[in-house]
JSON list of C-alpha atoms in Angstrom, two decimals:
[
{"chain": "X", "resi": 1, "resn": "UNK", "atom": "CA", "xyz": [-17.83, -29.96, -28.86]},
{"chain": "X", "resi": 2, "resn": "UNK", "atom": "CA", "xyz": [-18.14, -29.00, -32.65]},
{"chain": "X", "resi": 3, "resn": "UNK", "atom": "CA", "xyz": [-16.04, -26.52, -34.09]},
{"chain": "X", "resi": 4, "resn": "UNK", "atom": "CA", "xyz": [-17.66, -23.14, -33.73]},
{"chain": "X", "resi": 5, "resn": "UNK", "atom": "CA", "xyz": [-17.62, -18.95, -34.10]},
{"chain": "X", "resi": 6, "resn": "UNK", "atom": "CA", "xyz": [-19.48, -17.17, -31.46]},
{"chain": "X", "resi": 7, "resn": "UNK", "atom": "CA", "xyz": [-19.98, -13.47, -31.64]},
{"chain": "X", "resi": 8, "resn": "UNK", "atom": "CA", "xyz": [-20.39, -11.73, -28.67]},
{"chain": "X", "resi": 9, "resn": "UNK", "atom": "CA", "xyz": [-20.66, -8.37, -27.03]},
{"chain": "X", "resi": 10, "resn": "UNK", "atom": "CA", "xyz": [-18.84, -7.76, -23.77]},
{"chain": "X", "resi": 11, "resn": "UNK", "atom": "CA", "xyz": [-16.04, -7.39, -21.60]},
{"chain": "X", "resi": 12, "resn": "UNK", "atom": "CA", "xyz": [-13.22, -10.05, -22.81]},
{"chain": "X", "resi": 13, "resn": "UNK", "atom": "CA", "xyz": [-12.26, -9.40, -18.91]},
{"chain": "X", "resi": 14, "resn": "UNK", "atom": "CA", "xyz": [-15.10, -11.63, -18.23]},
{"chain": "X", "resi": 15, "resn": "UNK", "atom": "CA", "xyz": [-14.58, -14.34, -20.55]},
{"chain": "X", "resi": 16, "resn": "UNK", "atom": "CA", "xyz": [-15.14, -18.01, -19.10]},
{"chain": "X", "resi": 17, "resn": "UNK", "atom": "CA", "xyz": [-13.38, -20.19, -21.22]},
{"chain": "X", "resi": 18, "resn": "UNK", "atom": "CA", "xyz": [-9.69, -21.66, -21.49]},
{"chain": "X", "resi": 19, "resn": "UNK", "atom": "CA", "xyz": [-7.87, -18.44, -23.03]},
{"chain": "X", "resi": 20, "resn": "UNK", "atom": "CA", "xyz": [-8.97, -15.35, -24.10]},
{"chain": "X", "resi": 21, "resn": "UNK", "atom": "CA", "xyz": [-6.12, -13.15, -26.72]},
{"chain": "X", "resi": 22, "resn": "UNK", "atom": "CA", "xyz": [-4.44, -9.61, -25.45]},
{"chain": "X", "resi": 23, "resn": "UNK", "atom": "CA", "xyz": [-3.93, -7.23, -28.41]},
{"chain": "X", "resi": 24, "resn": "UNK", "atom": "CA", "xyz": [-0.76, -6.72, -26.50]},
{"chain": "X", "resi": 25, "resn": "UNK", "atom": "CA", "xyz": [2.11, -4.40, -27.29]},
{"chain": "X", "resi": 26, "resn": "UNK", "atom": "CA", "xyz": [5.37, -5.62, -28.26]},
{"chain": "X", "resi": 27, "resn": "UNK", "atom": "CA", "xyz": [6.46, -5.58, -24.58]},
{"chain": "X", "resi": 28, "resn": "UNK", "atom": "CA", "xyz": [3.86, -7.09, -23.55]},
{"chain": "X", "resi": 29, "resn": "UNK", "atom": "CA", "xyz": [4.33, -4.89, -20.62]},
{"chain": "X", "resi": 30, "resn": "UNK", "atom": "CA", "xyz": [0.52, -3.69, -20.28]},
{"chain": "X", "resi": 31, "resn": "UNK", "atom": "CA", "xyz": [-0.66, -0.85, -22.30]},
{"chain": "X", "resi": 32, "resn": "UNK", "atom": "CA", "xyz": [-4.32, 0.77, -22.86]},
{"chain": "X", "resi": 33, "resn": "UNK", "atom": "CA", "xyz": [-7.12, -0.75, -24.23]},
{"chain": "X", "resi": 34, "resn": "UNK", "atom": "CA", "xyz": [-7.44, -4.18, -24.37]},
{"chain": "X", "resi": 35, "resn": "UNK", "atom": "CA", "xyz": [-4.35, -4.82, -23.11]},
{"chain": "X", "resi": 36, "resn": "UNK", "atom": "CA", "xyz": [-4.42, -2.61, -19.80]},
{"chain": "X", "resi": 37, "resn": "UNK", "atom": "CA", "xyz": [-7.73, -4.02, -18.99]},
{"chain": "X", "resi": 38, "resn": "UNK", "atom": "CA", "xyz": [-6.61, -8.04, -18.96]},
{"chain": "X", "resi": 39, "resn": "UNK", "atom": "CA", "xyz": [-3.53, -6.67, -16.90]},
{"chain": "X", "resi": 40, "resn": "UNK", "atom": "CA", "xyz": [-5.83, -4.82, -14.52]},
{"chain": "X", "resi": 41, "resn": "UNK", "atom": "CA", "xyz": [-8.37, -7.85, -13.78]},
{"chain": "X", "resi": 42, "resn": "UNK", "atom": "CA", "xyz": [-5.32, -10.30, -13.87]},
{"chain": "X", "resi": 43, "resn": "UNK", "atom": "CA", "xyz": [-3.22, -8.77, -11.58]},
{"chain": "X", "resi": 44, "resn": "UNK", "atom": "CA", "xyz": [-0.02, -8.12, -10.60]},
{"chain": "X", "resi": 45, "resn": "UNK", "atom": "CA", "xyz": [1.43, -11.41, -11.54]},
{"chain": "X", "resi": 46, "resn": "UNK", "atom": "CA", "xyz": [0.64, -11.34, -15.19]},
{"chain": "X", "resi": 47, "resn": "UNK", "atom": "CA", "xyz": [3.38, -8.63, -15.88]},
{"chain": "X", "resi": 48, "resn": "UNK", "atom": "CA", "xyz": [5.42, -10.68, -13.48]},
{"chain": "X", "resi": 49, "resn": "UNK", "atom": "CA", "xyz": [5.44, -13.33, -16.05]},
{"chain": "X", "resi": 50, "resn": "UNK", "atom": "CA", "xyz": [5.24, -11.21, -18.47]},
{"chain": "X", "resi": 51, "resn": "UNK", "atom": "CA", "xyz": [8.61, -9.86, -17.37]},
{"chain": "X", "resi": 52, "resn": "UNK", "atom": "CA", "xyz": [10.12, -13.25, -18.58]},
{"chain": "X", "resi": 53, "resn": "UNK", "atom": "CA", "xyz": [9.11, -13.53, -21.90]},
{"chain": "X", "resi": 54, "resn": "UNK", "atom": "CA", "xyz": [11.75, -10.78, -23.46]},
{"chain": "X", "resi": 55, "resn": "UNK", "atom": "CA", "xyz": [8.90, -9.36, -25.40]},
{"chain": "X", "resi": 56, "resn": "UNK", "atom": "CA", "xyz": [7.08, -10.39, -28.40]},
{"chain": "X", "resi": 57, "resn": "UNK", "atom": "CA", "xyz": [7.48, -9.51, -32.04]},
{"chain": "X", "resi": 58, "resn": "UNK", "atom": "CA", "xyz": [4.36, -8.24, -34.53]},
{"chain": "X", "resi": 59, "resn": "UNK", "atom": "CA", "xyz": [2.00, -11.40, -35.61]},
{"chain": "X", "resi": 60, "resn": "UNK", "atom": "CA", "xyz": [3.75, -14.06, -33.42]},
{"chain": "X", "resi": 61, "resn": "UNK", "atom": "CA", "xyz": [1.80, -15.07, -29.65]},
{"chain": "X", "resi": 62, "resn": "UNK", "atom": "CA", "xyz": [3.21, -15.86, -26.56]},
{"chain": "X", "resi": 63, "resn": "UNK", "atom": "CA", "xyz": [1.67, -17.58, -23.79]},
{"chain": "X", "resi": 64, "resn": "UNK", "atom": "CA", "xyz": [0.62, -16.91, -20.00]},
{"chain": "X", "resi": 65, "resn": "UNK", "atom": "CA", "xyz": [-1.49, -18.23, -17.00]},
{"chain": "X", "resi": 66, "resn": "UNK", "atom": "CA", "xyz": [-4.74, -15.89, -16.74]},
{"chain": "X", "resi": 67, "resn": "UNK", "atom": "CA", "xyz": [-4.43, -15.51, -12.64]},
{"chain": "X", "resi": 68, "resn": "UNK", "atom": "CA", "xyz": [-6.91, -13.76, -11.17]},
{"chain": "X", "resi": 69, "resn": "UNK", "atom": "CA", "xyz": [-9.04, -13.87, -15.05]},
{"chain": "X", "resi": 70, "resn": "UNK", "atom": "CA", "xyz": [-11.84, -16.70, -15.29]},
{"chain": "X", "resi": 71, "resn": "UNK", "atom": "CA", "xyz": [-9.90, -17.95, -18.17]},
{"chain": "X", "resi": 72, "resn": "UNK", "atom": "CA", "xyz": [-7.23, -20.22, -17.53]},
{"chain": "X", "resi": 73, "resn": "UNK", "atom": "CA", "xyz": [-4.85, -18.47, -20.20]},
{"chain": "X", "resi": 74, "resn": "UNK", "atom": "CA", "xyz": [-3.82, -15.70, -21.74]},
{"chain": "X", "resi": 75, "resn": "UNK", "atom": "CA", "xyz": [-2.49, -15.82, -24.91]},
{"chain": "X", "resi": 76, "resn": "UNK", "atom": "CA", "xyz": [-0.53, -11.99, -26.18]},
{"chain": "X", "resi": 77, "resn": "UNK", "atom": "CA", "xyz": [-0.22, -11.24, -30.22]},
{"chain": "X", "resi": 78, "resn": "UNK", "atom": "CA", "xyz": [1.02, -7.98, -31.48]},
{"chain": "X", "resi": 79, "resn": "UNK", "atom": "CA", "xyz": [-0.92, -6.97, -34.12]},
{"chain": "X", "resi": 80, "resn": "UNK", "atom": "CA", "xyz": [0.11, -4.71, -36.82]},
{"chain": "X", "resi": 81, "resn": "UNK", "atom": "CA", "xyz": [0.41, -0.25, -36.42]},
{"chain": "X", "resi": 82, "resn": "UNK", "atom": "CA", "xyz": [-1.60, 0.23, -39.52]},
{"chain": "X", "resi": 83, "resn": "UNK", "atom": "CA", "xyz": [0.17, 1.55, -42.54]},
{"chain": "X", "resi": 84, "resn": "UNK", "atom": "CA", "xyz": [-1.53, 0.58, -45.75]},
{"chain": "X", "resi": 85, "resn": "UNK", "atom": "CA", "xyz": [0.96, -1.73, -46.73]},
{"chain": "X", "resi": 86, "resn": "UNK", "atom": "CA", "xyz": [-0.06, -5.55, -47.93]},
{"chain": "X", "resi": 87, "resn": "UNK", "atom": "CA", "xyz": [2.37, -6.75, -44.79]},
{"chain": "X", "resi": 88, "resn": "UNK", "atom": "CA", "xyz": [-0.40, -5.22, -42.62]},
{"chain": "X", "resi": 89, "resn": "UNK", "atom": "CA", "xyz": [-2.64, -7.96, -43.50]},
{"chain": "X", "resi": 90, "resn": "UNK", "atom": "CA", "xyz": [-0.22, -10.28, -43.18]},
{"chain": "X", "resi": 91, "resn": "UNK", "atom": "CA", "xyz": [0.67, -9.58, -39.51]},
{"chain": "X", "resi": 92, "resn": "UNK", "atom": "CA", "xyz": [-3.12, -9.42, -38.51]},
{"chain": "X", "resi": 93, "resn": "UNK", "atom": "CA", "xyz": [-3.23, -13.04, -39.98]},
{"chain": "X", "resi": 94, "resn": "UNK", "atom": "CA", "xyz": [-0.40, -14.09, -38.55]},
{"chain": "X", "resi": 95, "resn": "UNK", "atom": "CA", "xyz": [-1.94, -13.09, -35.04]},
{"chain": "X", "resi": 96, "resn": "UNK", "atom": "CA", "xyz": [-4.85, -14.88, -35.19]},
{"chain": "X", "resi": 97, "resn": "UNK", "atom": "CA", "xyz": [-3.12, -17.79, -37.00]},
{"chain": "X", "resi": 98, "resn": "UNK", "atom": "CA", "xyz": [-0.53, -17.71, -34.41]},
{"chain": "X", "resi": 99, "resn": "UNK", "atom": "CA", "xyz": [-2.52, -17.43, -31.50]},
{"chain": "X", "resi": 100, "resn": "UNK", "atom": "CA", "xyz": [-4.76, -20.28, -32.29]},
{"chain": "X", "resi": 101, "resn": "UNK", "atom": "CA", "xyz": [-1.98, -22.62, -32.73]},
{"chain": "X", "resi": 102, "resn": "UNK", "atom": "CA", "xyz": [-0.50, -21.88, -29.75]},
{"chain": "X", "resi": 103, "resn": "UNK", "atom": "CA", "xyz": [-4.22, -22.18, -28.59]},
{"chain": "X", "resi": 104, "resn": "UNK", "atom": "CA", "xyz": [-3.91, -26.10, -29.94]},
{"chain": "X", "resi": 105, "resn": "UNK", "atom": "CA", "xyz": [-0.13, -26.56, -28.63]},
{"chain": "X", "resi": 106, "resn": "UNK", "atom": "CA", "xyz": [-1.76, -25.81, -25.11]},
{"chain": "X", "resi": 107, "resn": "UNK", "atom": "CA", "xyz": [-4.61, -27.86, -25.10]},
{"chain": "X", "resi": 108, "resn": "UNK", "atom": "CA", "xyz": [-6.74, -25.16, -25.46]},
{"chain": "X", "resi": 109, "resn": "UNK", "atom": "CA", "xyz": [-10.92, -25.33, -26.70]},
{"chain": "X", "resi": 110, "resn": "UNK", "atom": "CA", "xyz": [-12.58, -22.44, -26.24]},
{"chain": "X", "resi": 111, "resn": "UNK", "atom": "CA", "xyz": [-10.81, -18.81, -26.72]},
{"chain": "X", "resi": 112, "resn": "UNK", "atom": "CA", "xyz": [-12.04, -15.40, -27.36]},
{"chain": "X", "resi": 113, "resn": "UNK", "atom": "CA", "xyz": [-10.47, -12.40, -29.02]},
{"chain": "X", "resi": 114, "resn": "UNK", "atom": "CA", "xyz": [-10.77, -9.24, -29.40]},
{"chain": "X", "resi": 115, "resn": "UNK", "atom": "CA", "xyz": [-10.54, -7.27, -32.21]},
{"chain": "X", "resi": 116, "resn": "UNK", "atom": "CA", "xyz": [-7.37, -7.00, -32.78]},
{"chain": "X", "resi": 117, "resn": "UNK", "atom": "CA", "xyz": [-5.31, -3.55, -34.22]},
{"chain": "X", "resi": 118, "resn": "UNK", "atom": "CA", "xyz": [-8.50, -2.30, -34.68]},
{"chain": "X", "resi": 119, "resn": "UNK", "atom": "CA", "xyz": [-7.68, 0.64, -31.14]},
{"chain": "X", "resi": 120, "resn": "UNK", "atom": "CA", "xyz": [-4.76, 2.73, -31.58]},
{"chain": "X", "resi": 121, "resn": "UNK", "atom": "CA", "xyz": [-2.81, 0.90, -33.73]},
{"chain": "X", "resi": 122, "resn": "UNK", "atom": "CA", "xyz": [-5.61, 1.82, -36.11]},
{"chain": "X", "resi": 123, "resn": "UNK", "atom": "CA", "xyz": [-6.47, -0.71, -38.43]},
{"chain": "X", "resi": 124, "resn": "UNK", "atom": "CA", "xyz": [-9.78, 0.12, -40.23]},
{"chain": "X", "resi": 125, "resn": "UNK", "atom": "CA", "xyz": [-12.28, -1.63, -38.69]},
{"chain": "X", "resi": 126, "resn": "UNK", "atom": "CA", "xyz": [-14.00, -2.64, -42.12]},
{"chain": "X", "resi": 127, "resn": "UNK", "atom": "CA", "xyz": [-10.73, -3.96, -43.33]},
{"chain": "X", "resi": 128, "resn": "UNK", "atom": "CA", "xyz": [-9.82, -6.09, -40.43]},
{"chain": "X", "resi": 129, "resn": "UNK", "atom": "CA", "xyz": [-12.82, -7.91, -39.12]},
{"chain": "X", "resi": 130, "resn": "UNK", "atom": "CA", "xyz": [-13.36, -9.76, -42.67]},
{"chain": "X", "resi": 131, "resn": "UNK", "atom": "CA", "xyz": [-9.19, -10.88, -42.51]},
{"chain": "X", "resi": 132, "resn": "UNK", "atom": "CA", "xyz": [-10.05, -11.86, -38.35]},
{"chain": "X", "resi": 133, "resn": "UNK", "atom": "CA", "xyz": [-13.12, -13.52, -39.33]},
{"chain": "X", "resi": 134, "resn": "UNK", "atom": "CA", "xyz": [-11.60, -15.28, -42.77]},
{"chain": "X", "resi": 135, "resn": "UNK", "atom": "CA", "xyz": [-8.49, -16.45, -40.72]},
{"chain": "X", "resi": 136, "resn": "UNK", "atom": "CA", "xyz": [-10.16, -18.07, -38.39]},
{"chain": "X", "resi": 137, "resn": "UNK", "atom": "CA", "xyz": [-12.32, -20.08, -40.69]},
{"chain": "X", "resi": 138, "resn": "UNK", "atom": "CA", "xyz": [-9.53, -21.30, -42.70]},
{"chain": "X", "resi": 139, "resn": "UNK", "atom": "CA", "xyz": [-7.30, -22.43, -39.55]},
{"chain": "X", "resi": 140, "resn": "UNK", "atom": "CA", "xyz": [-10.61, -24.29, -38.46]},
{"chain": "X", "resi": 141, "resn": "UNK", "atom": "CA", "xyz": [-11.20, -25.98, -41.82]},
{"chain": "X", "resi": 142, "resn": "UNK", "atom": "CA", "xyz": [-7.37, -27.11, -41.66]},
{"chain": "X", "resi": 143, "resn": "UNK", "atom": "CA", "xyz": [-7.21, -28.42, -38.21]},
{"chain": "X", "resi": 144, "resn": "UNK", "atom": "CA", "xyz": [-10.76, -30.41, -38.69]},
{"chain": "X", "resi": 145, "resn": "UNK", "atom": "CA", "xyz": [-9.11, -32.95, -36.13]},
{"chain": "X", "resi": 146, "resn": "UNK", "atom": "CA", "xyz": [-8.98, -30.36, -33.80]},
{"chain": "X", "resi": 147, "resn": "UNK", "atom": "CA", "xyz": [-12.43, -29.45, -31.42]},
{"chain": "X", "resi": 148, "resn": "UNK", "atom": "CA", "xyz": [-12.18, -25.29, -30.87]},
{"chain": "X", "resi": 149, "resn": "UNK", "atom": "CA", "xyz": [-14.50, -22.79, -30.25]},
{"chain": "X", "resi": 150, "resn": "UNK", "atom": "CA", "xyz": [-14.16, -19.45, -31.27]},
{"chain": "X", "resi": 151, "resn": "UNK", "atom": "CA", "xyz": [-15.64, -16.38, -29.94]},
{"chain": "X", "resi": 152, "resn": "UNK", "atom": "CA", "xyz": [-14.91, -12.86, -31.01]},
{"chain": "X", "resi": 153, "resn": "UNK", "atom": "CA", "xyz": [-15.12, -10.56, -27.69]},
{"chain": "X", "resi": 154, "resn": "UNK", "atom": "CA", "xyz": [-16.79, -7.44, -29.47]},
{"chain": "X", "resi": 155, "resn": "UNK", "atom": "CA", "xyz": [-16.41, -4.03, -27.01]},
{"chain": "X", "resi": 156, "resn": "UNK", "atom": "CA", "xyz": [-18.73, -2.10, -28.81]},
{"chain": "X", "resi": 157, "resn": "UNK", "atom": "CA", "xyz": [-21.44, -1.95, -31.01]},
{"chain": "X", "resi": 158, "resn": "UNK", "atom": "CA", "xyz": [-19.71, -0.95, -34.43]},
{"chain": "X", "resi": 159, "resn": "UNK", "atom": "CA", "xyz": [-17.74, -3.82, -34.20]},
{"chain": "X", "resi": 160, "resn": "UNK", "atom": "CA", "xyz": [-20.08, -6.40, -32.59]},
{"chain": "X", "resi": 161, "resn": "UNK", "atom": "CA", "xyz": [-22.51, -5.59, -36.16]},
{"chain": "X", "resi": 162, "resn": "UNK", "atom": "CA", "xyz": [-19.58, -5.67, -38.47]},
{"chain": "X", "resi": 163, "resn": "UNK", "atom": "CA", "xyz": [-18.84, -9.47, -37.06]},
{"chain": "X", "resi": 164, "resn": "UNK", "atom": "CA", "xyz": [-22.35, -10.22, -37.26]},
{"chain": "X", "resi": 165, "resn": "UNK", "atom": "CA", "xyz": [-22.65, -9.07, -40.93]},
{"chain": "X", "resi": 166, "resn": "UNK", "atom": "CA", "xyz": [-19.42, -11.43, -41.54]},
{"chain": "X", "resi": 167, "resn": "UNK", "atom": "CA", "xyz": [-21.22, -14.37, -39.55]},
{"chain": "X", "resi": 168, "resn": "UNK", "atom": "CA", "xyz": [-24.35, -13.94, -41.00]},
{"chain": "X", "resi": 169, "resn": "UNK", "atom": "CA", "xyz": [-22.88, -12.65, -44.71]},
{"chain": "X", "resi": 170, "resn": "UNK", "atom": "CA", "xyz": [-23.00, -16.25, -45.70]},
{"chain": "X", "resi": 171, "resn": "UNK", "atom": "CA", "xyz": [-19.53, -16.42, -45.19]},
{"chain": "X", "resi": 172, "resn": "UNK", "atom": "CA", "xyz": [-17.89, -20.15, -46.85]},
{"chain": "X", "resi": 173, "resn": "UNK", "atom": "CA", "xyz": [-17.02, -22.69, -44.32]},
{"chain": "X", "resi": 174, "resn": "UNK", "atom": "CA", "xyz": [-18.86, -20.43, -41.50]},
{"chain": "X", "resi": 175, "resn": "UNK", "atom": "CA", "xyz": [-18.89, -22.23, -37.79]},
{"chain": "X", "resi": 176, "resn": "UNK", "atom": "CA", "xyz": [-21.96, -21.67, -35.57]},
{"chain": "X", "resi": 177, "resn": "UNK", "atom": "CA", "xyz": [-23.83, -18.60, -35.00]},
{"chain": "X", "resi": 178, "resn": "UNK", "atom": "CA", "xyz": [-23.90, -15.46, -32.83]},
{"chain": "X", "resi": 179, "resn": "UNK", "atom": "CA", "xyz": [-25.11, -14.83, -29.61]}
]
């Protein structure tokens, strides 16, 4: 498998692959959004595990099985409330940063996020797909021993063209195409 970004439009729910990423909350707990739909279609043991993992703090990840999800995994990042402060952007790195790492610690190769902080913790849309879409790039070019596959999970259509115009933006060091 070559390294790659996929952009798709779609359910993350539905995603066949080894993880997919829950814009969680910092309980990890369930929530709306995102994150109440992976703990719907998982089921009830997800919060069960979730239960043991004391939380998790803005930009790190944390780990779980997927249950009743085609994906094996299901890796939870808090992203950033949106403030307009410079640490913003350094949380929603840190998320994606963190969560593919974790990603590689698991033996993880194909994962899918969504967009993340871009619901009601508000993030401008325009601001944070180019800082999703950079950060992954530059945590492929430095783990080039590393074979990962990247798809972002878009919901809707407003952010499914804003990752296109990234992808297809002639973006440096760009991986694949979208579907």
């Amino acid at each position: 498998m070559n390294k790659k970004i996929l952009i798709q439009k779609g359910d993350i729910t539905k995603f066949d692959g080894d993880a997919i990423v829950n814009a969680a909350n910092r309980s990890l707990l369930g929530g709306g959004g995102v994150d109440g739909a992976i703990h719907r279609a998982a089921g009830t043991l997800l919060l069960e595990e979730c239960k043991t993992l004391n939380g998790c703090k803005t930009g790190e990840a944390k780990i779980t099985k997927g249950y009743d999800l085609e994906a094996k995994y299901v890796i939870h990042t808090v992203g950033p409330i949106y403030s307009g402060k410079d640490t913003d952007k350094i949380f929603l790195e840190s998320c994606y940063k963190n969560s593919l790492n974790l990603a590689r610690e698991n033996d993880i190769h194909t994962i899918a996020f969504p967009a993340i902080s871009t619901g009601v913790y508000g993030y401008p849309k325009e601001e944070a797909v180019p800082i999703a879409f950079d950060m992954v790039i530059k945590w492929l070019e430095e783990n080039k021993d590393y074979n990962m596959e990247v798809t972002f999970m878009c919901f809707n259509d407003e952010i499914y063209r804003l990752f296109m115009t990234m992808n297809l933006g002639g973006r440096s060091g760009r991986r694949g195409q979208g579907k």
